[in-house]
Short mmCIF file of C-alpha atoms in Angstrom, two decimals:
data_model
loop_
_atom_site.label_atom_id
_atom_site.label_comp_id
_atom_site.label_asym_id
_atom_site.label_seq_id
_atom_site.Cartn_x
_atom_site.Cartn_y
_atom_site.Cartn_z
CA UNK F 1 17.48 48.14 -9.56
CA UNK F 2 19.03 50.85 -7.49
CA UNK F 3 19.07 50.25 -3.71
CA UNK F 4 17.04 52.87 -1.61
CA UNK F 5 17.05 50.83 1.56
CA UNK F 6 19.88 49.82 3.46
CA UNK F 7 18.66 46.49 4.63
CA UNK F 8 20.77 43.70 3.65
CA UNK F 9 18.87 40.35 3.45
CA UNK F 10 19.81 36.76 2.75
CA UNK F 11 17.18 34.24 1.75
CA UNK F 12 18.67 30.68 2.51
CA UNK F 13 17.07 27.80 0.41
CA UNK F 14 17.82 24.22 0.02
CA UNK F 15 17.86 24.65 -3.85
CA UNK F 16 16.08 26.56 -6.57
CA UNK F 17 14.43 23.69 -8.57
CA UNK F 18 11.65 21.01 -8.39
CA UNK F 19 9.21 22.37 -5.84
CA UNK F 20 6.95 24.90 -4.40
CA UNK F 21 9.01 25.90 -1.41
CA UNK F 22 12.00 26.52 -3.59
CA UNK F 23 9.76 28.45 -6.08
CA UNK F 24 8.67 30.60 -3.13
CA UNK F 25 12.21 31.54 -2.51
CA UNK F 26 12.66 32.63 -6.04
CA UNK F 27 9.53 34.73 -5.91
CA UNK F 28 10.44 36.24 -2.58
CA UNK F 29 13.93 37.40 -4.03
CA UNK F 30 12.10 39.44 -6.73
CA UNK F 31 9.74 40.89 -4.08
CA UNK F 32 12.50 42.03 -1.87
CA UNK F 33 14.63 43.26 -4.72
CA UNK F 34 11.67 45.35 -5.85
CA UNK F 35 11.39 47.04 -2.51
CA UNK F 36 15.05 48.20 -2.78
CA UNK F 37 16.65 45.73 -0.38
CA UNK F 38 20.16 44.34 -0.86
CA UNK F 39 19.20 40.79 -1.69
CA UNK F 40 21.33 37.55 -1.52
CA UNK F 41 20.10 33.99 -2.11
CA UNK F 42 22.02 31.04 -0.76
CA UNK F 43 21.19 27.67 -2.04
CA UNK F 44 22.73 24.79 -0.13
CA UNK F 45 22.46 22.35 -3.20
CA UNK F 46 23.85 22.97 -6.59
CA UNK F 47 20.50 22.77 -8.25
CA UNK F 48 19.52 26.01 -9.71
CA UNK F 49 16.56 26.18 -12.22
CA UNK F 50 14.43 29.01 -11.11
CA UNK F 51 15.20 32.72 -11.95
CA UNK F 52 16.04 34.94 -8.90
CA UNK F 53 16.93 38.48 -8.05
CA UNK F 54 19.93 39.68 -6.36
CA UNK F 55 23.20 37.76 -5.81
CA UNK F 56 23.41 33.97 -5.72
CA UNK F 57 25.64 32.03 -3.30
CA UNK F 58 25.72 28.42 -4.34
CA UNK F 59 27.11 26.74 -1.17
CA UNK F 60 27.61 23.26 -2.53
CA UNK F 61 29.69 24.65 -5.51
CA UNK F 62 31.71 27.18 -3.21
CA UNK F 63 32.52 24.41 -0.70
CA UNK F 64 33.56 22.04 -3.40
CA UNK F 65 31.96 19.16 -1.92
CA UNK F 66 28.66 17.90 -0.72
CA UNK F 67 30.40 17.00 2.70
CA UNK F 68 28.36 18.66 5.58
CA UNK F 69 31.15 19.69 7.55
CA UNK F 70 32.86 21.49 4.96
CA UNK F 71 29.69 23.11 3.81
CA UNK F 72 29.00 24.18 7.48
CA UNK F 73 32.48 25.79 7.56
CA UNK F 74 31.98 27.60 4.33
CA UNK F 75 28.50 28.68 5.53
CA UNK F 76 30.08 30.14 8.59
CA UNK F 77 32.71 32.01 6.76
CA UNK F 78 30.06 33.39 4.51
CA UNK F 79 27.70 34.80 7.02
CA UNK F 80 30.68 36.17 9.15
CA UNK F 81 31.88 38.05 6.02
CA UNK F 82 28.72 39.39 4.77
CA UNK F 83 27.01 40.54 8.06
CA UNK F 84 23.37 40.41 6.96
CA UNK F 85 20.84 42.46 8.84
CA UNK F 86 18.12 39.82 8.12
CA UNK F 87 18.27 36.16 7.33
CA UNK F 88 15.14 34.29 6.06
CA UNK F 89 15.64 30.59 6.35
CA UNK F 90 13.38 28.76 3.85
CA UNK F 91 14.85 25.24 4.48
CA UNK F 92 13.61 22.17 6.33
CA UNK F 93 15.21 21.83 9.62
CA UNK F 94 15.32 18.36 10.89
CA UNK F 95 18.92 17.60 12.14
CA UNK F 96 19.17 18.98 15.64
CA UNK F 97 23.08 19.22 15.85
CA UNK F 98 23.51 20.92 12.43
CA UNK F 99 20.62 23.39 13.14
CA UNK F 100 22.07 24.34 16.50
CA UNK F 101 25.38 25.06 14.94
CA UNK F 102 23.95 27.10 12.08
CA UNK F 103 21.44 29.11 14.28
CA UNK F 104 23.82 29.66 17.27
CA UNK F 105 26.99 30.43 15.26
CA UNK F 106 26.57 31.17 11.41
CA UNK F 107 23.39 33.10 12.05
CA UNK F 108 24.24 34.45 15.39
CA UNK F 109 24.65 38.28 14.57
CA UNK F 110 21.68 38.72 12.44
CA UNK F 111 17.94 39.00 12.83
CA UNK F 112 16.46 35.72 12.06
CA UNK F 113 13.19 34.87 10.29
CA UNK F 114 12.44 31.20 9.99
CA UNK F 115 9.82 29.98 7.39
CA UNK F 116 7.40 27.07 8.27
CA UNK F 117 6.14 25.76 4.97
CA UNK F 118 4.55 22.52 6.10
CA UNK F 119 1.70 21.51 8.54
CA UNK F 120 4.09 18.80 9.62
CA UNK F 121 6.01 21.22 11.68
CA UNK F 122 8.46 18.60 13.07
CA UNK F 123 10.28 19.12 9.71
CA UNK F 124 11.33 22.37 11.04
CA UNK F 125 11.64 21.73 14.90
CA UNK F 126 13.94 18.69 15.37
CA UNK F 127 13.10 16.97 18.56
CA UNK F 128 11.34 18.16 21.71
CA UNK F 129 10.27 21.58 22.68
CA UNK F 130 13.54 21.86 24.95
CA UNK F 131 15.62 21.07 21.98
CA UNK F 132 13.66 23.67 19.76
CA UNK F 133 14.40 26.20 22.62
CA UNK F 134 18.04 25.56 22.24
CA UNK F 135 17.94 26.27 18.40
CA UNK F 136 15.79 29.28 18.29
CA UNK F 137 16.52 32.12 20.57
CA UNK F 138 13.50 33.95 22.13
CA UNK F 139 13.71 36.79 19.60
CA UNK F 140 13.74 34.24 16.61
CA UNK F 141 10.68 35.16 14.40
CA UNK F 142 8.71 32.77 12.37
CA UNK F 143 6.43 33.14 9.33
CA UNK F 144 4.02 30.28 8.68
CA UNK F 145 2.42 30.00 5.24
CA UNK F 146 -1.07 29.13 6.50
CA UNK F 147 -3.25 30.04 9.44
CA UNK F 148 -3.36 26.29 10.54
CA UNK F 149 0.48 26.24 10.71
CA UNK F 150 0.58 29.25 12.92
CA UNK F 151 -1.92 27.81 15.11
CA UNK F 152 -0.28 24.43 15.49
CA UNK F 153 3.07 26.15 16.28
CA UNK F 154 1.63 28.17 19.09
CA UNK F 155 -0.23 25.20 20.55
CA UNK F 156 2.38 22.55 20.18
CA UNK F 157 5.79 24.52 20.77
CA UNK F 158 4.37 27.59 22.41
CA UNK F 159 6.24 30.17 20.12
CA UNK F 160 4.16 33.22 19.77
CA UNK F 161 6.43 35.39 17.68
CA UNK F 162 4.82 33.93 14.50
CA UNK F 163 2.84 35.59 11.62
CA UNK F 164 1.02 33.91 8.91
CA UNK F 165 1.74 35.20 5.29
CA UNK F 166 0.38 33.16 2.31
CA UNK F 167 2.68 32.15 -0.34
CA UNK F 168 2.70 34.77 -3.12
CA UNK F 169 2.33 34.19 -6.76
CA UNK F 170 3.19 36.49 -9.75
CA UNK F 171 -0.12 36.00 -11.72
CA UNK F 172 1.06 38.09 -14.74
CA UNK F 173 4.34 36.06 -14.83
CA UNK F 174 2.55 32.79 -14.59
CA UNK F 175 -0.07 33.59 -17.28
CA UNK F 176 2.76 34.63 -19.57
CA UNK F 177 4.88 31.39 -18.92
CA UNK F 178 1.78 29.38 -19.64
CA UNK F 179 1.95 30.75 -23.14
CA UNK F 180 5.64 30.03 -23.76
CA UNK F 181 4.98 26.89 -25.71
CA UNK F 182 1.98 24.74 -26.89
CA UNK F 183 1.34 21.31 -25.26
CA UNK F 184 0.45 18.99 -28.33
CA UNK F 185 -1.00 16.01 -26.91
CA UNK F 186 -3.76 13.97 -28.57
CA UNK F 187 -5.78 13.43 -25.63
CA UNK F 188 -7.37 15.24 -22.67
CA UNK F 189 -5.59 14.82 -19.35
CA UNK F 190 -5.39 15.81 -15.67
CA UNK F 191 -2.22 16.87 -14.05
CA UNK F 192 -0.22 16.45 -10.89
CA UNK F 193 3.17 18.19 -10.93
CA UNK F 194 5.54 18.22 -8.10
CA UNK F 195 7.76 15.91 -6.12
CA UNK F 196 7.31 12.01 -6.38
CA UNK F 197 7.41 11.50 -2.82
CA UNK F 198 4.84 9.10 -1.13
CA UNK F 199 5.60 10.05 2.61
CA UNK F 200 3.73 13.36 2.08
CA UNK F 201 2.32 13.43 -1.45
CA UNK F 202 0.45 10.09 -1.19
CA UNK F 203 0.21 9.85 -4.88
CA UNK F 204 -0.96 6.24 -4.21
CA UNK F 205 -4.24 7.74 -3.38
CA UNK F 206 -4.26 9.68 -6.46
CA UNK F 207 -3.42 6.87 -8.79
CA UNK F 208 -6.01 4.50 -7.30
CA UNK F 209 -8.70 7.08 -7.25
CA UNK F 210 -7.95 7.68 -11.00
CA UNK F 211 -8.25 3.81 -11.57
CA UNK F 212 -11.60 3.78 -9.98
CA UNK F 213 -12.89 6.91 -11.80
CA UNK F 214 -14.47 7.10 -15.24
CA UNK F 215 -11.74 9.22 -16.62
CA UNK F 216 -9.70 6.40 -18.12
CA UNK F 217 -12.90 4.93 -19.69
CA UNK F 218 -13.42 8.55 -21.37
CA UNK F 219 -9.72 8.52 -22.62
CA UNK F 220 -8.72 11.32 -20.16
CA UNK F 221 -5.11 10.40 -18.95
CA UNK F 222 -3.36 11.22 -15.75
CA UNK F 223 -0.23 13.02 -16.35
CA UNK F 224 2.50 12.98 -13.45
CA UNK F 225 5.24 15.54 -13.91
CA UNK F 226 8.25 15.62 -11.74
CA UNK F 227 11.02 13.62 -10.08
CA UNK F 228 11.74 12.12 -6.87
CA UNK F 229 12.80 9.01 -4.74
CA UNK F 230 9.52 7.09 -5.36
CA UNK F 231 9.39 7.19 -9.13
CA UNK F 232 10.24 3.42 -9.37
CA UNK F 233 7.73 2.56 -6.74
CA UNK F 234 4.96 4.64 -8.66
CA UNK F 235 5.87 3.15 -12.08
CA UNK F 236 5.37 -0.43 -10.56
CA UNK F 237 2.00 0.55 -8.94
CA UNK F 238 0.77 1.83 -12.30
CA UNK F 239 1.82 -1.47 -13.88
CA UNK F 240 0.19 -3.57 -11.23
CA UNK F 241 -3.04 -1.63 -11.81
CA UNK F 242 -2.58 -2.13 -15.67
CA UNK F 243 -2.73 1.49 -16.29
CA UNK F 244 0.49 1.94 -18.31
CA UNK F 245 -1.24 3.47 -21.32
CA UNK F 246 -3.29 5.92 -19.15
CA UNK F 247 -0.88 7.33 -16.55
CA UNK F 248 1.94 9.25 -18.11
CA UNK F 249 5.16 10.17 -16.38
CA UNK F 250 6.69 13.36 -17.58
CA UNK F 251 10.03 14.65 -16.69
CA UNK F 252 10.51 17.51 -14.38
CA UNK F 253 10.06 20.85 -16.10
CA UNK F 254 11.00 24.24 -14.71
CA UNK F 255 8.17 25.61 -16.46
CA UNK F 256 5.09 23.22 -16.32
CA UNK F 257 2.50 25.96 -16.73
CA UNK F 258 1.71 25.50 -20.28
CA UNK F 259 0.67 21.87 -19.19
CA UNK F 260 -1.08 23.28 -16.30
CA UNK F 261 -3.07 25.60 -18.41
CA UNK F 262 -4.22 23.04 -20.94
CA UNK F 263 -5.05 20.39 -18.22
CA UNK F 264 -8.79 19.68 -17.64
CA UNK F 265 -7.97 20.10 -13.92
CA UNK F 266 -4.94 19.53 -11.52
CA UNK F 267 -5.20 17.49 -8.46
CA UNK F 268 -3.68 17.01 -5.17
CA UNK F 269 -3.77 14.09 -2.76
CA UNK F 270 -1.25 14.82 -0.04
CA UNK F 271 -1.27 13.75 3.55
CA UNK F 272 -0.16 17.06 4.56
CA UNK F 273 0.93 20.32 2.94
CA UNK F 274 1.66 24.00 4.01
CA UNK F 275 0.17 26.22 1.48
CA UNK F 276 0.43 24.28 -1.86
CA UNK F 277 1.90 26.36 -4.58
CA UNK F 278 0.67 24.10 -7.20
CA UNK F 279 -3.05 24.78 -6.20
CA UNK F 280 -2.61 28.50 -6.38
CA UNK F 281 -0.65 28.47 -9.50
CA UNK F 282 -3.14 26.19 -11.29
CA UNK F 283 -5.98 28.45 -10.28
CA UNK F 284 -3.89 31.63 -11.43
CA UNK F 285 -3.70 30.34 -15.06
CA UNK F 286 -7.50 29.37 -15.16
CA UNK F 287 -7.28 25.62 -14.39
CA UNK F 288 -9.48 24.42 -11.59
CA UNK F 289 -8.30 21.89 -8.81
CA UNK F 290 -9.56 18.63 -7.37
CA UNK F 291 -7.88 18.18 -3.94
CA UNK F 292 -8.07 16.44 -0.81
CA UNK F 293 -8.89 18.35 2.36
CA UNK F 294 -5.36 17.85 3.97
CA UNK F 295 -3.79 19.85 6.74
CA UNK F 296 -3.12 22.58 5.73
CA UNK F 297 -3.85 25.01 3.00
CA UNK F 298 -6.03 23.68 0.49
CA UNK F 299 -9.27 24.60 2.32
CA UNK F 300 -7.77 28.19 2.67
CA UNK F 301 -7.77 28.38 -1.15
CA UNK F 302 -10.35 26.17 -2.65
CA UNK F 303 -13.93 27.10 -2.20
CA UNK F 304 -15.93 23.85 -3.10
CA UNK F 305 -17.83 23.95 -6.18
CA UNK F 306 -16.66 27.55 -6.86
CA UNK F 307 -13.09 27.24 -7.99
CA UNK F 308 -12.52 23.41 -7.55
CA UNK F 309 -13.68 20.68 -5.63
CA UNK F 310 -12.48 19.67 -2.15
CA UNK F 311 -12.91 16.18 -0.64
CA UNK F 312 -12.27 14.15 2.37
CA UNK F 313 -8.85 12.95 2.70
CA UNK F 314 -7.70 9.25 2.27
CA UNK F 315 -10.94 8.50 0.53
CA UNK F 316 -10.49 6.67 -2.88
CA UNK F 317 -14.14 6.73 -3.55
CA UNK F 318 -14.58 10.41 -2.74
CA UNK F 319 -11.60 11.51 -4.81
CA UNK F 320 -12.73 9.26 -7.82
CA UNK F 321 -16.27 10.69 -7.71
CA UNK F 322 -14.90 14.23 -7.62
CA UNK F 323 -12.69 13.48 -10.65
CA UNK F 324 -15.97 12.04 -12.39
CA UNK F 325 -18.05 15.15 -11.26
CA UNK F 326 -15.79 17.52 -13.31
CA UNK F 327 -16.11 15.20 -16.28
CA UNK F 328 -19.78 15.01 -16.21
CA UNK F 329 -21.12 18.19 -15.00
CA UNK F 330 -19.98 20.82 -17.54
CA UNK F 331 -21.78 23.78 -15.95
CA UNK F 332 -20.14 23.15 -12.70
CA UNK F 333 -16.67 22.69 -14.32
CA UNK F 334 -16.94 25.78 -16.37
CA UNK F 335 -18.10 27.90 -13.38
CA UNK F 336 -14.91 26.71 -11.47
CA UNK F 337 -12.76 27.43 -14.35
CA UNK F 338 -14.33 30.79 -14.76
CA UNK F 339 -13.75 31.70 -11.16
CA UNK F 340 -10.27 30.32 -10.79
CA UNK F 341 -8.09 33.30 -11.58
CA UNK F 342 -9.92 35.88 -9.58
CA UNK F 343 -10.01 33.41 -6.64
CA UNK F 344 -6.39 34.01 -5.99
CA UNK F 345 -6.01 37.69 -6.80
CA UNK F 346 -5.46 38.33 -3.17
CA UNK F 347 -2.27 36.11 -3.25
CA UNK F 348 -0.50 38.17 -6.02
CA UNK F 349 2.85 39.51 -5.35
CA UNK F 350 1.57 43.03 -5.40
CA UNK F 351 -0.71 42.25 -2.38
CA UNK F 352 1.49 39.99 -0.41
CA UNK F 353 4.58 42.32 -0.72
CA UNK F 354 2.99 44.75 1.78
CA UNK F 355 2.90 42.05 4.56
CA UNK F 356 6.52 41.32 3.96
CA UNK F 357 7.50 45.07 3.94
CA UNK F 358 5.70 45.48 7.26
CA UNK F 359 7.66 42.58 8.95
CA UNK F 360 11.07 43.51 7.62
CA UNK F 361 10.72 47.13 8.39
CA UNK F 362 9.10 46.33 11.79
CA UNK F 363 6.00 48.25 11.08
CA UNK F 364 2.99 47.93 13.31
#
C-alpha cells in the first residue's frame, strides 16, 4: 500500500516458520504495513513459511553461511545502510556476547523495542541484571505479551519502560484458512500443534494424561503436529505406553487450522509460555481448549468452563479428568465451543493495532 507515514521499521525474527512467536512477526508486519509504515522483516534463519508484508531480508541467505561471525558482519552492514527509525526485536536473546554486539553496534542508531514472548524471561536477559544493563540501554523499550511477563520483568530486572500488548490474531484470516482443505480422518481427535520441545512444552505430561484418560477407550486419538528436537524421544515414549495406534504424529504444516477447526479440542501442557498463540487461534476458529494453568498466558485467555478448561499444572490426573469432562459432558462442551470465537474478539488485529500505533507514534 502507499506509504503515508515516514517511519521506517524493521521487525527482527529468528525465522518465519514453525511457531507462534514467528507467526506473531508475520502478523505484526501486516499490521504495521496497514498503518502506512515502511516495513522490513529480517529473518536470521533461512526458514520462511509464513506470509509477510513489506520487504524481507534473509540474513542466512545474504551472509551465505550459518556462521555467526559472518552473519553478525552482514547484520551490522544491513542496519548501517538502512538506518531504521525503529527496530522491533522478536528473537530470543540468550547469548550475552552476541547480544551485546548486536544491541550496542548493529542497532545502535535506532529506537529499539524488544519483545518478551515468554514467562521464562531469562531467554531474553542473558545473565545477571548487571549484564542485562550492559546490553539494554536506559532508553530501550520492552513489550511483554502478557501482564504476568510485564510484572515479572519489573520485579526481577527493574526495567520499567515496558508495556504489555497481547499477541494479535487476524480472526477473519484464520477462519478462512480453516476452510482451505478438508481433514478426512475416520476418527475423532484432540490436537496439539507446535514445537516438539520437552523443556518448555512438557509433552510428556500431555501424553501420559491422555494415556490415563478415557479418550483412547472411546477411539478419540491424540494428534501431535509439528517438528522439533524431541521427536524421537516422544515417539519412544508413545511406544513405551503402547499407544502407537492412538497417538498420531503429523508433520509440521504452515496451515494447521483445518485440523484445529475439526479437532474435538486442542490442548496445552507447557511448563511455561508467554501468551500462547495456539490457544487464541484455536478459540478463534471455534475449537475449545484444555490447558494447564502455566505461567503465563492461559489464565488470561481461558475462562474455565466458559471457553475451555483450565487445570492445575504438572498434574496428570487433573489433565486426564479434564480430557474426560469434555467427552462426557456434552452441554458443557457445546457451551465452550459456542463461546470460543467471541472470547478472543478483543485480540483481533483491528483492536490490537491501536496499541501498537500508540507506542510507535509515542502517543500518550
